[in-house]
Amino acid sequence: MKLIIKNGTIINPAMHQHETGDVVIKNGRILSVGPAAEDDPAAVVYDAKGCFVLPGLIDMHVHLREPGQEAKEDIHTGTQAAASGGVTRVATMANTAPVIDNAAVLRDVQERAERQGVVKVSIIGSVSKNLEGKQLSEMGDMAAAGAVAFSDDGHYVESANFMRRAMEYAHMFGKMVIDHAEDTTMCAGGYMNEGKVSYRLGVTGRPAAGEDLAVARDIILAKLTGCHMHVAHLSSKGAVELVRRAKADGLPVTTEVTAQHLFFTDECLRGYDTAFKMAPPIRTEEDRQALIEGVLDGTIDAIITDHAPHTNEEKDVPFCCAPNGIAGLETSLSAVLTELYHKGKITIDRIAELMSVNPARLLGVEGGVLKEGAPADVTVVDPEKEWTVHGKDLYTKALFTPFEGITLKGRAVLTVVDGEIVMKEGQVLK
């Protein structure tokens, strides 16, 4: 099939390109980017006038829940949600049942993704067996089988010596370790950010200092081992400054932030709404502003979702009983456009870097660029399209979203994976 995306503003930071033009695609590859395409009656044409044409978005931190937790989400519904949000590739975390801690489980997930995935799926293996932080996972075998990184996300690796050995081992295979940085001796048993709101509500908090301590420890271990250490879902002002200093010192440290941490603060939890319950927790306005500054000055490398859906029955309980995690694949881009782009804080080019170019580089996968011969993964964004979020209308199985009832401005209107249109005008086609 030949596809021509016409008249859009091409946003292609990897090629220093920001211009009006056409993208021509055939047989899953890009034929040309920029010049006006010749008319071809046999081609499918999409008029992208008024829209941005970006390299396909890549979300390097999601939980597809399969195998073993398909009531929450599965590969098909999760990748449908990704396509709906303009995401052409996701990297799924290892905390499934069974845990992705060996090559056999990893290959099983790969095969499921090939059969059921609407978008591309990369797989992150665990650091430790069964996420227990006691015995190393089969990193070598998983690296050979295609694991793009290693993480015990959802669990902090408590033993510094174990984390050191894990980082040394991962470094041997040229893979980064993605760090869930919350010191459990400070944060275990907490349900939201520790601060004025938690005190007023009488809810045990998770102090930002617990995140700062964990980040500081693992920056030291990155310096010791030389391993690329990537801090997952940064949320505190102190942690932003620690990463900033580590980068200034030339250490192999990178980080990410979720759209929800850029959008909300702990003031949203005054009603004990479990849709806002996540780990790490959304924090204060001061923390939120520090995260935005980190995005703007390059301290933060990627914007991700930490898409972590749960069933309605799990979330529709008293606040302290609900699990941490929200669905985010369908709202992430729109939230960033609404909060940052439309408020003049960030350019669309920087958004493309944070949500496509940098994730491709960090994961070591194809993507993040529109150029001749590259895989035709493309996201078309209408920056002016307004829509009101309702959980019941989303493709994810999760009904709970912190964006419920909020009108966002800007949305993906076309998602193309290997030259195939998988989402058009909000409708997923697979």
Short mmCIF file of C-alpha atoms in Angstrom, two decimals, residues 2-416:
data_model
loop_
_atom_site.label_atom_id
_atom_site.label_comp_id
_atom_site.label_asym_id
_atom_site.label_seq_id
_atom_site.Cartn_x
_atom_site.Cartn_y
_atom_site.Cartn_z
CA LYS A 2 1.15 3.52 -0.79
CA LEU A 3 0.20 6.23 1.69
CA ILE A 4 0.72 9.96 1.22
CA ILE A 5 0.39 12.27 4.22
CA LYS A 6 -0.01 15.67 2.63
CA ASN A 7 0.20 19.31 3.67
CA GLY A 8 1.23 18.72 7.28
CA THR A 9 3.89 20.54 9.27
CA ILE A 10 6.69 17.97 9.48
CA ILE A 11 8.31 17.93 12.92
CA ASN A 12 11.48 15.86 12.61
CA PRO A 13 14.09 16.99 15.18
CA ALA A 14 16.56 14.20 14.37
CA MET A 15 16.87 15.67 10.86
CA HIS A 16 16.55 19.33 12.01
CA GLN A 17 13.34 19.58 10.02
CA HIS A 18 10.33 21.79 10.75
CA GLU A 19 8.54 22.55 7.50
CA THR A 20 5.32 22.09 5.61
CA GLY A 21 5.41 19.14 3.25
CA ASP A 22 4.41 15.58 2.46
CA VAL A 23 5.46 12.17 3.75
CA VAL A 24 5.28 9.35 1.22
CA ILE A 25 5.14 5.75 2.44
CA LYS A 26 5.23 2.47 0.54
CA ASN A 27 5.64 -1.15 1.62
CA GLY A 28 6.11 -0.17 5.24
CA ARG A 29 8.99 2.23 4.58
CA ILE A 30 9.30 5.97 4.08
CA LEU A 31 9.99 6.96 0.47
CA SER A 32 10.35 10.71 0.97
CA VAL A 33 9.91 13.44 3.54
CA GLY A 34 9.28 17.08 2.68
CA PRO A 35 8.83 17.72 -1.04
CA ALA A 36 5.31 17.83 -2.41
CA ALA A 37 4.37 14.35 -3.60
CA GLU A 38 3.18 13.67 -7.10
CA ASP A 39 -0.47 12.71 -7.45
CA ASP A 40 -1.02 8.95 -7.49
CA PRO A 41 -4.61 7.72 -7.92
CA ALA A 42 -3.61 4.37 -6.46
CA ALA A 43 -2.36 5.88 -3.22
CA VAL A 44 -4.26 6.45 0.02
CA VAL A 45 -4.05 10.17 0.79
CA TYR A 46 -4.43 11.78 4.21
CA ASP A 47 -4.69 15.57 4.26
CA ALA A 48 -2.78 16.75 7.35
CA LYS A 49 -3.30 20.46 6.79
CA GLY A 50 -3.20 22.26 10.13
CA CYS A 51 -1.63 19.22 11.78
CA PHE A 52 1.84 18.22 12.94
CA VAL A 53 3.45 15.12 11.40
CA LEU A 54 5.83 13.51 13.90
CA PRO A 55 7.97 10.39 14.01
CA GLY A 56 5.83 7.78 15.76
CA LEU A 57 5.57 8.34 19.49
CA ILE A 58 7.38 5.83 21.72
CA ASP A 59 6.29 5.18 25.30
CA MET A 60 9.22 3.55 27.08
CA HIS A 61 7.34 2.71 30.28
CA VAL A 62 4.04 0.82 30.24
CA HIS A 63 2.47 -2.19 31.92
CA LEU A 64 0.52 -4.33 29.47
CA ARG A 65 -0.24 -6.82 32.30
CA GLU A 66 0.00 -9.90 30.06
CA PRO A 67 0.67 -12.68 30.94
CA GLY A 68 -1.29 -13.39 34.07
CA GLN A 69 -3.17 -10.15 34.76
CA GLU A 70 -5.40 -9.91 31.71
CA ALA A 71 -8.38 -8.73 33.79
CA LYS A 72 -6.52 -5.41 34.17
CA GLU A 73 -5.24 -5.17 30.58
CA ASP A 74 -3.92 -7.38 27.82
CA ILE A 75 -1.57 -6.87 24.92
CA HIS A 76 -4.38 -6.23 22.45
CA THR A 77 -6.31 -3.68 24.51
CA GLY A 78 -3.13 -2.04 25.76
CA THR A 79 -1.74 -1.58 22.27
CA GLN A 80 -5.14 -0.39 21.04
CA ALA A 81 -4.92 2.29 23.73
CA ALA A 82 -1.40 3.12 22.53
CA ALA A 83 -2.58 3.51 18.93
CA SER A 84 -5.45 5.70 20.09
CA GLY A 85 -2.94 7.96 21.85
CA GLY A 86 -0.63 8.22 18.84
CA VAL A 87 1.95 5.80 20.21
CA THR A 88 3.59 3.47 17.69
CA ARG A 89 5.84 1.53 20.10
CA VAL A 90 5.65 0.70 23.79
CA ALA A 91 8.16 -0.89 26.13
CA THR A 92 6.39 -3.11 28.63
CA MET A 93 7.63 -3.78 32.15
CA ALA A 94 8.46 -7.12 33.69
CA ASN A 95 5.99 -7.27 36.61
CA THR A 96 3.67 -9.78 34.99
CA ALA A 97 2.63 -13.21 36.30
CA PRO A 98 4.94 -15.00 35.76
CA VAL A 99 7.56 -12.26 35.97
CA ILE A 100 9.62 -11.68 32.82
CA ASP A 101 12.82 -12.87 34.48
CA ASN A 102 13.99 -15.43 31.93
CA ALA A 103 14.22 -15.79 28.17
CA ALA A 104 11.36 -18.30 27.93
CA VAL A 105 8.81 -15.86 29.35
CA LEU A 106 10.28 -13.02 27.32
CA ARG A 107 9.93 -14.98 24.08
CA ASP A 108 6.37 -15.90 25.03
CA VAL A 109 5.49 -12.22 25.42
CA GLN A 110 7.22 -11.44 22.12
CA GLU A 111 5.11 -14.06 20.36
CA ARG A 112 1.90 -12.77 21.97
CA ALA A 113 2.80 -9.23 20.89
CA GLU A 114 3.41 -10.37 17.31
CA ARG A 115 -0.04 -11.96 17.21
CA GLN A 116 -2.07 -9.46 19.19
CA GLY A 117 -0.22 -6.16 19.15
CA VAL A 118 -1.66 -3.21 17.27
CA VAL A 119 1.62 -1.29 17.72
CA LYS A 120 5.20 -2.45 18.24
CA VAL A 121 6.12 -3.89 21.64
CA SER A 122 9.59 -3.91 23.19
CA ILE A 123 10.17 -5.87 26.38
CA ILE A 124 11.98 -4.91 29.57
CA GLY A 125 13.27 -7.86 31.62
CA SER A 126 13.45 -7.89 35.39
CA VAL A 127 16.60 -7.23 37.39
CA SER A 128 15.87 -9.98 39.91
CA LYS A 129 14.05 -13.27 39.89
CA ASN A 130 10.41 -12.80 40.80
CA LEU A 131 11.18 -9.12 41.56
CA GLU A 132 12.44 -10.16 45.00
CA GLY A 133 15.84 -8.45 44.88
CA LYS A 134 17.64 -11.58 46.03
CA GLN A 135 18.82 -13.43 42.93
CA LEU A 136 19.76 -12.01 39.56
CA SER A 137 17.40 -12.68 36.69
CA GLU A 138 18.66 -14.38 33.54
CA MET A 139 19.87 -11.10 32.08
CA GLY A 140 22.28 -12.58 29.59
CA ASP A 141 19.70 -14.87 28.02
CA MET A 142 17.09 -12.11 27.98
CA ALA A 143 19.51 -9.63 26.39
CA ALA A 144 20.26 -12.18 23.68
CA ALA A 145 16.52 -12.74 23.18
CA GLY A 146 15.87 -9.02 22.68
CA ALA A 147 15.27 -7.38 26.07
CA VAL A 148 15.83 -3.64 25.66
CA ALA A 149 16.53 -2.89 29.34
CA PHE A 150 16.18 -4.32 32.84
CA SER A 151 13.99 -3.13 35.71
CA ASP A 152 12.22 -4.31 38.84
CA ASP A 153 9.78 -1.43 38.33
CA GLY A 154 7.14 -1.37 41.01
CA HIS A 155 9.78 -2.57 43.48
CA TYR A 156 12.80 -0.74 44.85
CA VAL A 157 15.95 -2.87 44.92
CA GLU A 158 16.68 -2.51 48.60
CA SER A 159 20.16 -4.00 48.75
CA ALA A 160 22.78 -1.58 47.45
CA ASN A 161 25.22 -4.43 46.91
CA PHE A 162 22.66 -6.41 44.90
CA MET A 163 21.90 -3.34 42.78
CA ARG A 164 25.62 -2.86 42.21
CA ARG A 165 25.99 -6.42 40.91
CA ALA A 166 22.89 -6.08 38.76
CA MET A 167 24.23 -2.88 37.22
CA GLU A 168 27.63 -4.46 36.58
CA TYR A 169 25.95 -7.38 34.87
CA ALA A 170 23.60 -5.23 32.78
CA HIS A 171 26.54 -3.06 31.75
CA MET A 172 28.25 -6.13 30.31
CA PHE A 173 25.38 -6.46 27.85
CA GLY A 174 25.14 -2.75 27.05
CA LYS A 175 21.72 -2.44 28.67
CA MET A 176 20.42 0.22 31.02
CA VAL A 177 18.86 -0.45 34.40
CA ILE A 178 15.60 1.41 34.97
CA ASP A 179 15.32 2.34 38.62
CA HIS A 180 12.08 2.54 40.61
CA ALA A 181 13.52 5.01 43.12
CA GLU A 182 11.53 4.95 46.35
CA ASP A 183 13.36 3.92 49.49
CA THR A 184 11.03 1.41 51.11
CA THR A 185 12.21 2.16 54.66
CA MET A 186 10.71 5.63 54.21
CA CYS A 187 7.90 5.07 51.73
CA ALA A 188 6.42 1.67 52.56
CA GLY A 189 2.97 2.06 54.06
CA GLY A 190 2.41 5.50 52.53
CA TYR A 191 -0.52 6.21 50.24
CA MET A 192 0.12 9.68 48.81
CA ASN A 193 2.69 12.47 48.92
CA GLU A 194 3.68 13.39 52.45
CA GLY A 195 2.87 17.04 53.00
CA LYS A 196 0.19 19.52 53.93
CA VAL A 197 -2.57 17.69 52.07
CA SER A 198 -1.78 14.29 53.57
CA TYR A 199 -1.65 15.84 57.04
CA ARG A 200 -5.05 17.45 56.55
CA LEU A 201 -6.57 14.22 55.25
CA GLY A 202 -5.00 12.09 57.98
CA VAL A 203 -3.41 9.80 55.37
CA THR A 204 0.07 8.33 55.81
CA GLY A 205 2.38 9.86 53.23
CA ARG A 206 5.33 8.88 51.05
CA PRO A 207 7.97 11.57 51.60
CA ALA A 208 9.83 13.05 48.65
CA ALA A 209 13.01 12.44 50.64
CA GLY A 210 12.49 8.70 50.10
CA GLU A 211 12.76 9.25 46.36
CA ASP A 212 15.72 11.58 46.73
CA LEU A 213 17.63 9.04 48.84
CA ALA A 214 17.05 6.26 46.33
CA VAL A 215 18.09 8.41 43.38
CA ALA A 216 21.25 9.56 45.20
CA ARG A 217 22.26 5.99 46.03
CA ASP A 218 21.85 4.74 42.52
CA ILE A 219 23.65 7.71 40.97
CA ILE A 220 26.60 6.69 43.15
CA LEU A 221 26.26 3.12 41.88
CA ALA A 222 26.13 4.34 38.27
CA LYS A 223 29.40 6.16 38.86
CA LEU A 224 30.91 3.05 40.45
CA THR A 225 29.80 0.58 37.78
CA GLY A 226 29.66 2.70 34.63
CA CYS A 227 26.19 1.30 33.97
CA HIS A 228 23.57 3.48 32.32
CA MET A 229 21.07 4.12 35.11
CA HIS A 230 17.68 5.49 34.09
CA VAL A 231 15.45 6.87 36.84
CA ALA A 232 11.82 5.92 36.26
CA HIS A 233 8.92 8.37 36.74
CA LEU A 234 10.79 11.20 38.45
CA SER A 235 8.47 13.14 40.76
CA SER A 236 10.36 15.29 43.28
CA LYS A 237 12.21 18.60 43.08
CA GLY A 238 15.18 17.12 44.93
CA ALA A 239 15.48 14.19 42.53
CA VAL A 240 15.43 16.56 39.54
CA GLU A 241 18.38 18.45 41.02
CA LEU A 242 20.27 15.22 41.75
CA VAL A 243 19.90 14.06 38.15
CA ARG A 244 20.87 17.52 36.89
CA ARG A 245 24.10 17.39 38.88
CA ALA A 246 24.84 13.83 37.77
CA LYS A 247 24.51 14.85 34.13
CA ALA A 248 26.73 17.88 34.69
CA ASP A 249 29.34 15.48 36.09
CA GLY A 250 29.13 13.36 32.95
CA LEU A 251 27.62 10.31 34.64
CA PRO A 252 25.56 7.76 32.64
CA VAL A 253 22.26 8.88 34.17
CA THR A 254 18.98 9.65 32.39
CA THR A 255 15.40 10.02 33.52
CA GLU A 256 11.74 10.34 32.56
CA VAL A 257 8.56 11.93 33.84
CA THR A 258 4.89 11.07 33.41
CA ALA A 259 2.35 13.41 31.87
CA GLN A 260 0.24 13.16 35.03
CA HIS A 261 3.09 14.39 37.23
CA LEU A 262 3.41 17.40 34.92
CA PHE A 263 -0.34 18.07 35.05
CA PHE A 264 -1.62 17.40 38.58
CA THR A 265 -0.63 18.06 42.21
CA ASP A 266 -1.54 16.40 45.49
CA GLU A 267 -4.28 19.01 45.93
CA CYS A 268 -6.31 16.77 43.58
CA LEU A 269 -6.47 14.09 46.29
CA ARG A 270 -8.55 16.12 48.71
CA GLY A 271 -11.58 14.05 47.72
CA TYR A 272 -9.79 10.72 48.29
CA ASP A 273 -10.17 9.93 44.57
CA THR A 274 -8.36 6.66 43.84
CA ALA A 275 -7.92 7.69 40.18
CA PHE A 276 -5.06 9.89 41.43
CA LYS A 277 -3.35 7.16 43.47
CA MET A 278 -0.02 6.17 41.97
CA ALA A 279 3.60 5.43 42.87
CA PRO A 280 5.52 7.63 43.10
CA PRO A 281 2.69 9.92 44.15
CA ILE A 282 1.83 13.20 42.49
CA ARG A 283 3.41 15.85 44.68
CA THR A 284 3.27 19.59 45.36
CA GLU A 285 3.09 22.51 42.95
CA GLU A 286 6.75 23.21 43.75
CA ASP A 287 7.66 19.71 42.65
CA ARG A 288 5.53 20.01 39.51
CA GLN A 289 7.23 23.24 38.52
CA ALA A 290 10.64 21.63 39.10
CA LEU A 291 9.65 18.77 36.79
CA ILE A 292 8.57 21.22 34.10
CA GLU A 293 11.88 23.06 34.45
CA GLY A 294 13.67 19.71 34.11
CA VAL A 295 11.79 19.07 30.89
CA LEU A 296 12.71 22.49 29.54
CA ASP A 297 16.42 22.45 30.39
CA GLY A 298 17.13 18.89 29.24
CA THR A 299 17.52 17.28 32.66
CA ILE A 300 14.54 15.05 31.86
CA ASP A 301 14.99 12.92 28.75
CA ALA A 302 11.55 11.45 28.11
CA ILE A 303 7.86 11.86 28.85
CA ILE A 304 6.16 8.53 29.51
CA THR A 305 2.84 7.27 30.82
CA ASP A 306 3.66 4.54 33.34
CA HIS A 307 0.39 3.12 31.98
CA ALA A 308 -0.60 0.82 34.85
CA PRO A 309 -4.29 -0.12 34.56
CA HIS A 310 -6.35 -1.86 37.22
CA THR A 311 -9.86 -3.25 37.23
CA ASN A 312 -12.81 -1.15 38.28
CA GLU A 313 -13.34 -3.45 41.27
CA GLU A 314 -9.78 -2.85 42.48
CA LYS A 315 -9.96 0.93 42.19
CA ASP A 316 -13.55 1.44 43.39
CA VAL A 317 -12.65 0.96 47.06
CA PRO A 318 -11.62 3.22 49.97
CA PHE A 319 -8.55 5.27 49.08
CA CYS A 320 -5.95 3.47 51.17
CA CYS A 321 -7.14 0.07 49.91
CA ALA A 322 -6.76 0.85 46.21
CA PRO A 323 -3.66 -0.19 44.22
CA ASN A 324 -1.28 2.38 42.80
CA GLY A 325 -1.47 3.03 39.07
CA ILE A 326 -3.53 4.63 36.34
CA ALA A 327 -4.11 4.20 32.62
CA GLY A 328 -2.33 6.90 30.63
CA LEU A 329 -1.67 5.90 27.03
CA GLU A 330 -4.66 7.73 25.58
CA THR A 331 -4.28 10.97 27.54
CA SER A 332 -0.50 11.53 27.74
CA LEU A 333 0.08 13.44 24.50
CA SER A 334 -3.07 15.53 24.96
CA ALA A 335 -2.11 16.40 28.52
CA VAL A 336 1.34 17.56 27.43
CA LEU A 337 -0.12 19.64 24.60
CA THR A 338 -2.71 21.18 26.92
CA GLU A 339 -0.46 21.94 29.86
CA LEU A 340 2.85 22.74 28.15
CA TYR A 341 2.44 23.47 24.44
CA HIS A 342 -0.70 25.59 24.55
CA LYS A 343 0.57 27.52 27.54
CA GLY A 344 3.70 28.45 25.59
CA LYS A 345 6.09 26.54 27.84
CA ILE A 346 7.40 24.08 25.25
CA THR A 347 7.69 23.69 21.49
CA ILE A 348 6.25 20.84 19.47
CA ASP A 349 9.82 20.02 18.42
CA ARG A 350 10.80 19.45 22.04
CA ILE A 351 7.71 17.29 22.55
CA ALA A 352 8.83 15.14 19.59
CA GLU A 353 12.26 14.77 21.19
CA LEU A 354 10.83 13.77 24.56
CA MET A 355 8.16 11.40 23.24
CA SER A 356 9.88 9.87 20.20
CA VAL A 357 13.51 10.74 19.46
CA ASN A 358 14.95 10.24 22.95
CA PRO A 359 12.97 7.09 23.86
CA ALA A 360 14.17 5.43 20.63
CA ARG A 361 17.76 6.31 21.49
CA LEU A 362 17.50 5.19 25.11
CA LEU A 363 15.91 1.85 24.20
CA GLY A 364 18.20 1.30 21.24
CA VAL A 365 15.29 0.64 18.85
CA GLU A 366 14.39 1.86 15.38
CA GLY A 367 12.28 4.98 15.40
CA GLY A 368 12.35 8.62 16.36
CA VAL A 369 13.09 9.84 12.85
CA LEU A 370 11.35 10.40 9.53
CA LYS A 371 13.80 9.65 6.74
CA GLU A 372 14.00 7.77 3.48
CA GLY A 373 14.19 4.01 4.08
CA ALA A 374 13.19 4.17 7.75
CA PRO A 375 10.24 2.18 9.09
CA ALA A 376 7.06 4.14 8.43
CA ASP A 377 6.00 4.82 12.02
CA VAL A 378 4.22 8.17 12.01
CA THR A 379 1.96 10.14 14.32
CA VAL A 380 -0.22 12.97 13.02
CA VAL A 381 -1.36 15.43 15.67
CA ASP A 382 -4.12 18.03 15.49
CA PRO A 383 -3.02 20.57 18.10
CA GLU A 384 -6.39 22.33 18.13
CA LYS A 385 -8.66 19.30 18.53
CA GLU A 386 -10.52 19.47 21.83
CA TRP A 387 -11.97 16.42 23.54
CA THR A 388 -13.39 15.60 26.94
CA VAL A 389 -12.00 12.51 28.64
CA HIS A 390 -14.35 9.80 29.89
CA GLY A 391 -12.92 6.50 31.06
CA LYS A 392 -15.81 4.52 29.59
CA ASP A 393 -14.90 5.75 26.10
CA LEU A 394 -11.23 4.68 26.19
CA TYR A 395 -9.77 1.54 24.63
CA THR A 396 -7.97 0.49 27.80
CA LYS A 397 -9.82 -1.87 30.12
CA ALA A 398 -9.31 0.59 32.99
CA LEU A 399 -12.30 2.82 33.67
CA PHE A 400 -10.55 5.08 36.19
CA THR A 401 -8.58 8.08 34.88
CA PRO A 402 -7.50 11.23 36.71
CA PHE A 403 -8.47 13.14 33.56
CA GLU A 404 -12.14 12.15 33.90
CA GLY A 405 -14.34 15.01 32.71
CA ILE A 406 -11.40 17.24 31.78
CA THR A 407 -11.36 18.83 28.33
CA LEU A 408 -7.92 18.55 26.73
CA LYS A 409 -6.71 20.46 23.69
CA GLY A 410 -4.70 18.54 21.07
CA ARG A 411 -4.92 14.91 20.05
CA ALA A 412 -3.40 12.34 17.72
CA VAL A 413 -5.63 11.91 14.67
CA LEU A 414 -3.60 9.35 12.69
CA THR A 415 -1.29 6.57 13.85
CA VAL A 416 0.75 4.68 11.26
#
